[in-house]
Short mmCIF file of C-alpha atoms and ligand atoms in Angstrom, two decimals:
data_model
loop_
_atom_site.label_atom_id
_atom_site.label_comp_id
_atom_site.label_asym_id
_atom_site.label_seq_id
_atom_site.Cartn_x
_atom_site.Cartn_y
_atom_site.Cartn_z
CA MET A 8 -0.09 0.23 -0.05
CA TYR A 9 2.74 2.56 0.93
CA ALA A 10 4.79 1.74 -1.87
CA GLN A 11 1.85 2.07 -4.31
CA LEU A 12 1.18 5.12 -2.75
CA VAL A 13 4.37 7.07 -3.08
CA GLU A 14 4.55 5.92 -6.97
CA THR A 15 1.09 7.38 -7.55
CA GLY A 16 2.03 10.30 -5.31
CA THR A 17 -1.70 10.15 -4.27
CA SER A 18 -2.43 13.78 -3.11
CA GLY A 19 -2.87 14.54 0.58
CA ILE A 20 -0.59 11.78 1.68
CA LYS A 21 3.53 11.84 2.81
CA SER A 22 5.70 10.52 0.29
CA LEU A 23 8.69 8.88 1.46
CA ASP A 24 10.95 11.69 0.92
CA ASP A 25 8.80 13.68 3.24
CA MET A 26 8.95 11.83 6.17
CA SER A 27 10.90 11.84 9.20
CA PRO A 28 12.84 8.68 10.20
CA GLU A 29 10.13 8.11 12.71
CA GLU A 30 7.14 8.25 10.29
CA ARG A 31 9.12 5.90 8.27
CA ALA A 32 9.47 3.60 10.72
CA PHE A 33 6.10 3.76 11.96
CA GLN A 34 4.57 3.10 8.28
CA GLN A 35 7.26 0.37 7.62
CA LYS A 36 5.61 -1.36 10.95
CA ILE A 37 2.08 -0.66 9.31
CA ASP A 38 3.39 -2.55 6.13
CA ASP A 39 4.31 -5.05 7.87
CA GLU A 40 1.32 -5.63 9.76
CA ILE A 41 2.51 -5.19 13.12
CA LYS A 42 0.07 -3.63 15.49
CA ILE A 43 0.53 -0.44 17.06
CA GLU A 44 0.08 -0.38 20.54
CA ALA A 45 -0.82 2.51 22.95
CA LYS A 46 3.07 3.28 24.21
CA ASN A 47 4.43 3.37 20.71
CA TRP A 48 5.16 6.17 18.67
CA MET A 49 2.53 7.39 16.20
CA PRO A 50 2.10 10.44 14.19
CA ALA A 51 -0.06 12.96 16.04
CA ALA A 52 -2.80 12.64 13.12
CA TYR A 53 -2.72 8.92 13.33
CA ARG A 54 -3.66 9.60 16.92
CA GLN A 55 -6.45 11.97 16.23
CA THR A 56 -7.95 10.03 13.45
CA LEU A 57 -8.28 7.02 15.80
CA ILE A 58 -9.54 9.16 18.86
CA ARG A 59 -12.13 10.24 16.15
CA GLN A 60 -13.20 7.21 14.79
CA ILE A 61 -13.37 5.04 18.00
CA SER A 62 -15.38 7.83 19.98
CA GLN A 63 -17.63 8.06 16.94
CA HIS A 64 -18.20 4.70 17.09
CA ALA A 65 -18.36 4.56 20.84
CA HIS A 66 -21.37 7.24 20.64
CA SER A 67 -22.83 5.11 17.95
CA GLU A 68 -23.23 2.18 20.45
CA ILE A 69 -24.71 3.89 23.10
CA VAL A 70 -27.37 6.18 20.91
CA GLY A 71 -27.77 2.87 19.29
CA MET A 72 -29.48 1.49 22.28
CA LEU A 73 -31.79 4.18 22.57
CA PRO A 74 -34.28 3.04 19.32
CA GLU A 75 -34.19 -0.62 20.95
CA GLY A 76 -34.81 0.45 24.45
CA ASN A 77 -38.06 2.02 23.21
CA TRP A 78 -39.40 -1.26 22.55
CA VAL A 79 -38.23 -3.19 25.75
CA THR A 80 -42.00 -2.89 27.64
CA ARG A 81 -43.60 -3.86 24.17
CA ALA A 82 -42.43 -6.93 23.35
CA PRO A 83 -44.74 -9.52 22.47
CA THR A 84 -43.18 -12.64 24.56
CA LEU A 85 -40.88 -13.03 27.63
CA LYS A 86 -38.26 -14.65 25.23
CA ARG A 87 -38.31 -11.94 23.01
CA LYS A 88 -38.04 -9.41 25.81
CA LEU A 89 -35.28 -11.26 27.04
CA GLN A 90 -33.34 -11.22 23.64
CA LEU A 91 -33.79 -7.65 23.19
CA MET A 92 -32.68 -6.68 26.61
CA ALA A 93 -29.74 -8.86 26.12
CA LYS A 94 -28.81 -7.25 22.85
CA ILE A 95 -29.20 -3.71 24.35
CA GLN A 96 -26.86 -4.90 27.46
CA ASP A 97 -24.21 -5.90 24.43
CA GLU A 98 -24.28 -2.63 22.81
CA ALA A 99 -23.42 -0.70 26.43
CA GLY A 100 -20.71 -3.22 26.71
CA HIS A 101 -19.45 -2.39 23.20
CA GLY A 102 -19.69 1.14 24.04
CA LEU A 103 -17.40 0.27 27.20
CA TYR A 104 -14.91 -1.42 25.17
CA LEU A 105 -14.53 1.07 22.74
CA TYR A 106 -14.39 4.28 25.11
CA SER A 107 -11.62 2.28 26.81
CA ALA A 108 -10.03 1.86 23.45
CA MET A 109 -10.27 5.53 22.79
CA GLU A 110 -8.68 6.19 26.14
CA THR A 111 -5.49 4.34 25.50
CA LEU A 112 -5.03 7.16 22.57
CA GLY A 113 -5.10 9.78 25.78
CA ALA A 114 -8.50 11.09 25.35
CA ASP A 115 -10.90 11.99 27.92
CA ARG A 116 -13.90 9.75 28.17
CA ASP A 117 -15.99 12.64 30.03
CA GLU A 118 -14.82 15.09 27.58
CA GLU A 119 -15.85 13.39 24.39
CA ILE A 120 -19.28 12.48 25.87
CA ALA A 121 -19.81 15.89 26.76
CA LYS A 122 -19.24 17.02 23.17
CA LEU A 123 -21.70 14.32 22.09
CA HIS A 124 -24.11 15.80 24.43
CA ALA A 125 -23.42 19.17 23.03
CA GLY A 126 -24.30 18.09 19.19
CA MET A 127 -20.23 18.67 18.79
CA ALA A 128 -19.61 15.04 18.04
CA LYS A 129 -20.93 12.36 15.17
CA TYR A 130 -22.65 9.04 15.79
CA SER A 131 -24.14 6.62 13.26
CA SER A 132 -26.71 8.46 11.09
CA ILE A 133 -28.89 5.17 11.20
CA PHE A 134 -29.89 6.05 15.12
CA ASN A 135 -31.41 9.13 14.05
CA TYR A 136 -34.36 7.36 12.59
CA PRO A 137 -37.31 6.28 14.77
CA THR A 138 -38.52 2.63 15.15
CA LEU A 139 -42.12 2.47 14.38
CA ASN A 140 -43.40 -0.97 14.70
CA TRP A 141 -42.29 -4.23 16.59
CA ALA A 142 -40.81 -5.70 12.84
CA ASP A 143 -38.19 -2.70 13.41
CA MET A 144 -36.57 -4.62 16.28
CA GLY A 145 -36.06 -7.39 13.61
CA ALA A 146 -34.89 -5.27 10.91
CA VAL A 147 -32.57 -3.07 13.05
CA GLY A 148 -30.85 -6.41 14.35
CA TRP A 149 -30.71 -7.88 10.58
CA LEU A 150 -30.10 -4.89 8.60
CA VAL A 151 -28.38 -2.44 11.26
CA ASP A 152 -26.39 -4.94 12.76
CA GLY A 153 -25.61 -6.73 9.30
CA ALA A 154 -24.43 -3.77 7.85
CA ALA A 155 -22.34 -2.84 11.47
CA ILE A 156 -20.76 -6.41 11.21
CA VAL A 157 -19.66 -6.28 7.53
CA ASN A 158 -17.63 -2.77 8.40
CA GLN A 159 -16.31 -4.31 11.76
CA VAL A 160 -15.43 -7.64 10.47
CA VAL A 161 -12.54 -5.78 8.47
CA LEU A 162 -11.84 -3.44 11.38
CA GLN A 163 -10.46 -6.57 13.26
CA ARG A 164 -7.38 -6.23 11.47
CA THR A 165 -7.31 -2.49 11.71
CA SER A 166 -3.37 -1.18 12.66
CA TYR A 167 -4.36 -0.11 16.25
CA GLY A 168 -3.95 -2.97 18.67
CA PRO A 169 -6.39 -2.06 21.49
CA TYR A 170 -8.94 -0.94 18.82
CA SER A 171 -8.37 -4.23 16.86
CA ARG A 172 -9.03 -6.40 19.95
CA ALA A 173 -12.23 -4.69 20.88
CA MET A 174 -13.46 -5.44 17.57
CA ILE A 175 -12.71 -9.12 17.54
CA ARG A 176 -14.97 -9.29 21.00
CA ILE A 177 -17.61 -7.15 19.47
CA CYS A 178 -18.04 -8.66 16.33
CA LYS A 179 -18.89 -12.28 18.20
CA GLU A 180 -21.58 -10.52 19.69
CA GLU A 181 -22.78 -8.74 16.62
CA SER A 182 -23.34 -11.70 14.96
CA PHE A 183 -25.73 -12.52 17.60
CA HIS A 184 -27.60 -9.84 17.23
CA GLN A 185 -27.91 -9.99 13.39
CA ARG A 186 -29.22 -13.56 13.82
CA GLN A 187 -31.74 -12.87 16.39
CA GLY A 188 -33.30 -10.08 14.53
CA TYR A 189 -33.34 -12.48 11.21
CA GLU A 190 -35.10 -15.09 13.21
CA LEU A 191 -37.72 -12.47 14.29
CA LEU A 192 -38.19 -11.70 11.08
CA LEU A 193 -38.84 -14.81 9.47
CA THR A 194 -40.96 -16.03 12.29
CA LEU A 195 -43.39 -12.63 11.56
CA MET A 196 -43.19 -14.00 7.60
CA ARG A 197 -43.75 -17.54 7.89
CA HIS A 198 -46.17 -17.54 10.99
CA GLY A 199 -47.84 -14.14 10.66
CA ASN A 200 -50.98 -12.77 9.63
CA GLN A 201 -51.39 -10.11 6.77
CA ALA A 202 -50.83 -7.37 8.94
CA GLN A 203 -47.72 -8.80 10.70
CA LYS A 204 -46.15 -9.37 7.17
CA ALA A 205 -47.07 -5.95 6.24
CA MET A 206 -45.42 -4.80 9.17
CA VAL A 207 -42.15 -6.70 8.23
CA GLN A 208 -42.17 -5.04 4.53
CA ASP A 209 -42.80 -1.52 5.94
CA ALA A 210 -39.65 -1.87 8.42
CA ILE A 211 -37.64 -2.81 5.38
CA ASN A 212 -38.75 0.08 3.41
CA ARG A 213 -38.11 2.44 5.81
CA LEU A 214 -34.60 0.91 6.84
CA TRP A 215 -33.06 -0.26 3.68
CA TRP A 216 -31.49 2.98 2.44
CA PRO A 217 -30.49 4.44 5.89
CA ALA A 218 -28.44 1.15 6.32
CA LEU A 219 -26.76 1.65 3.08
CA MET A 220 -25.84 5.22 4.48
CA MET A 221 -24.11 3.64 7.38
CA PHE A 222 -21.00 2.82 5.09
CA GLY A 223 -20.82 6.42 4.60
CA PRO A 224 -20.13 8.64 1.74
CA SER A 225 -18.97 7.34 -1.84
CA ASP A 226 -15.70 6.70 -2.15
CA GLU A 227 -14.85 9.78 -3.89
CA HIS A 228 -16.50 12.04 -1.36
CA SER A 229 -14.83 10.38 1.69
CA PRO A 230 -12.36 12.76 3.01
CA ASN A 231 -11.03 10.55 5.64
CA SER A 232 -10.65 7.22 3.34
CA ALA A 233 -7.13 7.69 1.39
CA GLN A 234 -5.08 8.55 4.52
CA SER A 235 -6.84 5.85 6.58
CA LEU A 236 -6.42 3.14 4.33
CA ALA A 237 -2.68 3.99 4.10
CA TRP A 238 -2.49 3.46 7.67
CA LYS A 239 -4.49 0.72 7.53
CA ILE A 240 -6.88 2.10 10.35
CA LYS A 241 -9.71 1.46 7.81
CA ARG A 242 -9.03 -1.96 5.77
CA GLN A 243 -11.60 -1.49 2.96
CA SER A 244 -13.36 1.47 1.48
CA ASN A 245 -16.76 2.67 2.28
CA ASP A 246 -18.20 1.62 -1.16
CA ASP A 247 -16.43 -1.99 -1.35
CA LEU A 248 -17.94 -2.86 1.93
CA ARG A 249 -21.41 -1.31 0.99
CA GLN A 250 -21.39 -3.55 -2.04
CA ARG A 251 -20.40 -6.48 -0.15
CA PHE A 252 -23.36 -5.95 2.35
CA ILE A 253 -25.47 -5.73 -0.54
CA ASP A 254 -24.60 -8.94 -2.08
CA GLN A 255 -25.08 -10.95 1.08
CA THR A 256 -28.13 -9.19 2.22
CA VAL A 257 -30.50 -9.89 -1.13
CA PRO A 258 -30.44 -13.53 -0.78
CA GLN A 259 -31.63 -13.04 2.50
CA LEU A 260 -34.01 -10.64 1.77
CA GLU A 261 -35.81 -13.15 -0.88
CA LEU A 262 -35.59 -16.06 1.61
CA LEU A 263 -38.00 -13.80 3.77
CA GLY A 264 -40.46 -13.25 0.82
CA CYS A 265 -40.03 -9.30 1.01
CA THR A 266 -38.41 -6.61 -1.51
CA ALA A 267 -36.21 -3.79 -1.17
CA PRO A 268 -37.65 -0.41 -1.76
CA ASP A 269 -35.18 -0.07 -4.57
CA PRO A 270 -36.31 -0.72 -8.54
CA GLU A 271 -33.05 -0.81 -9.40
CA LEU A 272 -31.73 -3.57 -7.40
CA LYS A 273 -30.59 -6.23 -9.70
CA TRP A 274 -28.12 -8.62 -10.10
CA ASN A 275 -25.18 -8.11 -12.66
CA PRO A 276 -23.39 -11.24 -14.04
CA GLU A 277 -20.58 -9.47 -15.55
CA ARG A 278 -19.42 -7.64 -12.46
CA GLY A 279 -20.83 -10.27 -10.58
CA HIS A 280 -22.58 -8.18 -7.72
CA TYR A 281 -25.74 -6.70 -7.44
CA ASP A 282 -26.56 -3.39 -9.06
CA PHE A 283 -28.42 -0.96 -7.10
CA GLY A 284 -30.00 2.67 -7.01
CA ALA A 285 -28.79 5.85 -6.20
CA ILE A 286 -28.61 6.90 -2.66
CA GLN A 287 -30.15 10.16 -1.28
CA TRP A 288 -26.94 11.80 -0.02
CA GLU A 289 -28.53 14.94 0.55
CA GLU A 290 -30.64 12.96 3.27
CA PHE A 291 -27.50 11.54 4.64
CA TYR A 292 -26.01 15.19 5.01
CA GLU A 293 -28.79 16.42 6.71
CA VAL A 294 -28.89 13.73 8.75
CA LEU A 295 -25.07 14.45 9.96
CA LYS A 296 -26.21 18.34 10.27
CA GLY A 297 -28.40 17.38 12.98
CA ASN A 298 -31.40 17.57 11.29
CA GLY A 299 -32.63 13.97 10.92
CA PRO A 300 -36.22 12.77 12.34
CA CYS A 301 -34.49 11.77 15.72
CA ASN A 302 -31.70 13.95 16.27
CA ALA A 303 -32.79 16.19 18.83
CA GLU A 304 -34.70 13.32 20.51
CA ARG A 305 -31.62 11.06 20.97
CA LEU A 306 -29.47 13.75 22.09
CA ALA A 307 -32.19 14.89 24.64
CA THR A 308 -32.53 11.38 26.03
CA ARG A 309 -28.64 11.09 26.34
CA ARG A 310 -28.65 14.29 28.35
CA ASN A 311 -31.40 13.42 30.85
CA ALA A 312 -29.71 10.03 31.35
CA ILE A 313 -26.54 11.70 32.43
CA GLU A 314 -28.16 14.38 34.66
CA GLY A 315 -30.52 11.90 36.22
CA GLY A 316 -28.13 9.40 36.91
CA ALA A 317 -25.62 11.64 38.51
CA TRP A 318 -26.71 10.69 41.91
CA VAL A 319 -26.18 7.02 40.93
CA ARG A 320 -22.61 7.75 40.14
CA ALA A 321 -22.44 9.91 43.37
CA ALA A 322 -23.58 6.99 45.65
CA ALA A 323 -21.37 4.66 43.66
CA VAL A 324 -18.35 6.22 44.41
CA ALA A 325 -19.16 7.32 48.08
CA HIS A 326 -19.87 3.56 48.56
CA ALA A 327 -16.36 2.78 47.04
CA ARG A 328 -14.72 5.13 49.29
CA LYS A 329 -16.47 3.65 52.46
CA GLN A 330 -15.40 0.25 51.16
CA GLN A 331 -11.61 1.87 50.73
CA ARG A 332 -11.77 3.13 53.97
CA ARG A 333 -13.00 -0.11 55.73
CA THR A 334 -10.25 -2.03 53.97
CA ALA A 335 -7.39 0.36 55.15
CA ALA A 336 -8.68 0.23 58.66
N1 BYC B 4 -23.08 8.46 10.06
O1 BYC B 4 -14.32 10.18 5.19
P1 BYC B 4 -15.66 9.44 5.92
C1 BYC B 4 -23.16 -0.30 15.70
C2 BYC B 4 -18.86 10.99 8.70
S1 BYC B 4 -23.08 1.08 14.97
C3 BYC B 4 -22.66 9.61 10.72
O2 BYC B 4 -16.00 8.59 5.00
P2 BYC B 4 -14.64 7.71 8.02
C4 BYC B 4 -24.53 -0.61 16.23
C5 BYC B 4 -17.39 10.47 9.14
O3 BYC B 4 -17.49 10.23 10.43
C6 BYC B 4 -21.96 1.39 13.80
N2 BYC B 4 -21.60 9.86 10.32
O4 BYC B 4 -15.12 9.12 7.42
C7 BYC B 4 -24.86 0.05 17.47
C8 BYC B 4 -16.94 11.78 8.59
O5 BYC B 4 -17.17 12.88 9.55
P3 BYC B 4 -15.73 13.61 10.38
C9 BYC B 4 -20.92 2.56 14.10
C10 BYC B 4 -20.71 9.31 9.18
O6 BYC B 4 -14.30 7.97 9.35
C11 BYC B 4 -26.02 -0.30 18.24
C12 BYC B 4 -17.67 12.32 7.37
O7 BYC B 4 -18.93 11.46 7.59
N3 BYC B 4 -20.07 1.85 13.16
O8 BYC B 4 -22.24 -0.97 15.14
O9 BYC B 4 -13.13 7.49 6.75
C13 BYC B 4 -26.65 -1.33 17.67
C14 BYC B 4 -16.72 11.72 6.39
O10 BYC B 4 -16.94 10.33 5.97
C15 BYC B 4 -21.26 8.27 8.76
C16 BYC B 4 -18.65 2.39 13.38
O11 BYC B 4 -18.53 3.51 13.66
C17 BYC B 4 -22.11 7.54 9.42
N4 BYC B 4 -23.15 6.56 8.51
O12 BYC B 4 -15.55 6.30 7.66
C18 BYC B 4 -26.61 -1.99 16.43
C19 BYC B 4 -17.42 1.95 12.74
N5 BYC B 4 -20.58 7.91 7.61
O13 BYC B 4 -15.38 12.95 11.51
C20 BYC B 4 -25.88 -1.37 15.74
C21 BYC B 4 -16.33 2.36 12.72
C22 BYC B 4 -19.50 8.82 7.57
O14 BYC B 4 -14.65 13.90 9.25
N6 BYC B 4 -16.20 3.62 11.56
N7 BYC B 4 -19.79 9.60 8.47
O15 BYC B 4 -16.40 14.90 10.81
C23 BYC B 4 -15.90 3.47 10.32
O16 BYC B 4 -15.61 2.66 9.93
C24 BYC B 4 -15.46 4.75 10.03
O17 BYC B 4 -15.61 5.87 10.82
C25 BYC B 4 -17.16 5.16 8.85
C26 BYC B 4 -16.65 6.41 7.91
C27 BYC B 4 -17.08 4.09 7.80
C28 BYC B 4 -18.43 4.86 9.62
#
């Protein structure tokens, strides 16, 4: 990758001649697939990019709990309620692994969360859409976690050790999430009545395009990709991962007996991939600007949770101090 970049002179990325000896040694480690660890030397911009991506990822996990939390009290059976609660707890755990990985880079968790609550930090666009019916819980698991897995499986090989190790753990849990979502939809489609089947199609119609947007802007409009790929923070481009997700998801859609809200979705034997219609990027950028259907509601819920939970944190600290005093005495 590095040699290629030097040869092609990809704009915005330092060439071999412009690198300091430290930078050259760093890039050599990356090219040799040696993980970068917290105490190793790294360029400031590598550190900053990782803090940006890992904090956004962590925020996505905890904001991602909210659309599902909405349905815990309305899950139709005890089994479904337990599955949903377990999944939501897993997302909280993923957030914690990721905030910890971010802290190894010197970032402060409270500061990054404060930026989220002030509307200054990004998190995945998908969580700014509402979950309107029970089938949305299946569609979120199948499509949203499904898209997340496609992105995260390759991030297991990311160049920063703590992030890579967090991803390995997270991926194991995400595949359970994806399967429980698909099984929920399959149950509704195979054993449900007409209204329940219609609910599944409605959920797919609303979440299909937002799930495709999760992979980020198309490669030619992705300002961070070239450098992140050179540093092997990202291992595949946004468009390649989006295509992989579509290719693996369409057969599952057909097995469900449902359709995608995309008349241009069609197998292309020459490319060996599905062709698909144009993504509405104006909608994506509006969501990123804070103008999606649920941006304000999601941030308000997070702020209330932090403020409302202040007494629990204070009590936990007081309890820990008491225990410490007892142990010391
Ligand atoms: N939503 O240059 P680009 C989950 C931003 S949740 C919002 O391509 P990059 C789960 C991007 O940050 C899944 N913003 O960026 C949880 C950048 O902004 P800044 C979360 C987006 O970083 C609960 C700008 O657009 N997964 O698993 O090279 C329940 C330009 O983009 C989005 C991760 O976070 C978006 N969809 O590539 C269920 C995975 N897309 O910072 C599931 C880790 C782009 O320059 N992250 N932006 O102002 C990544 O792999 C990469 O950060 C991305 C974007 C592929 C997302």
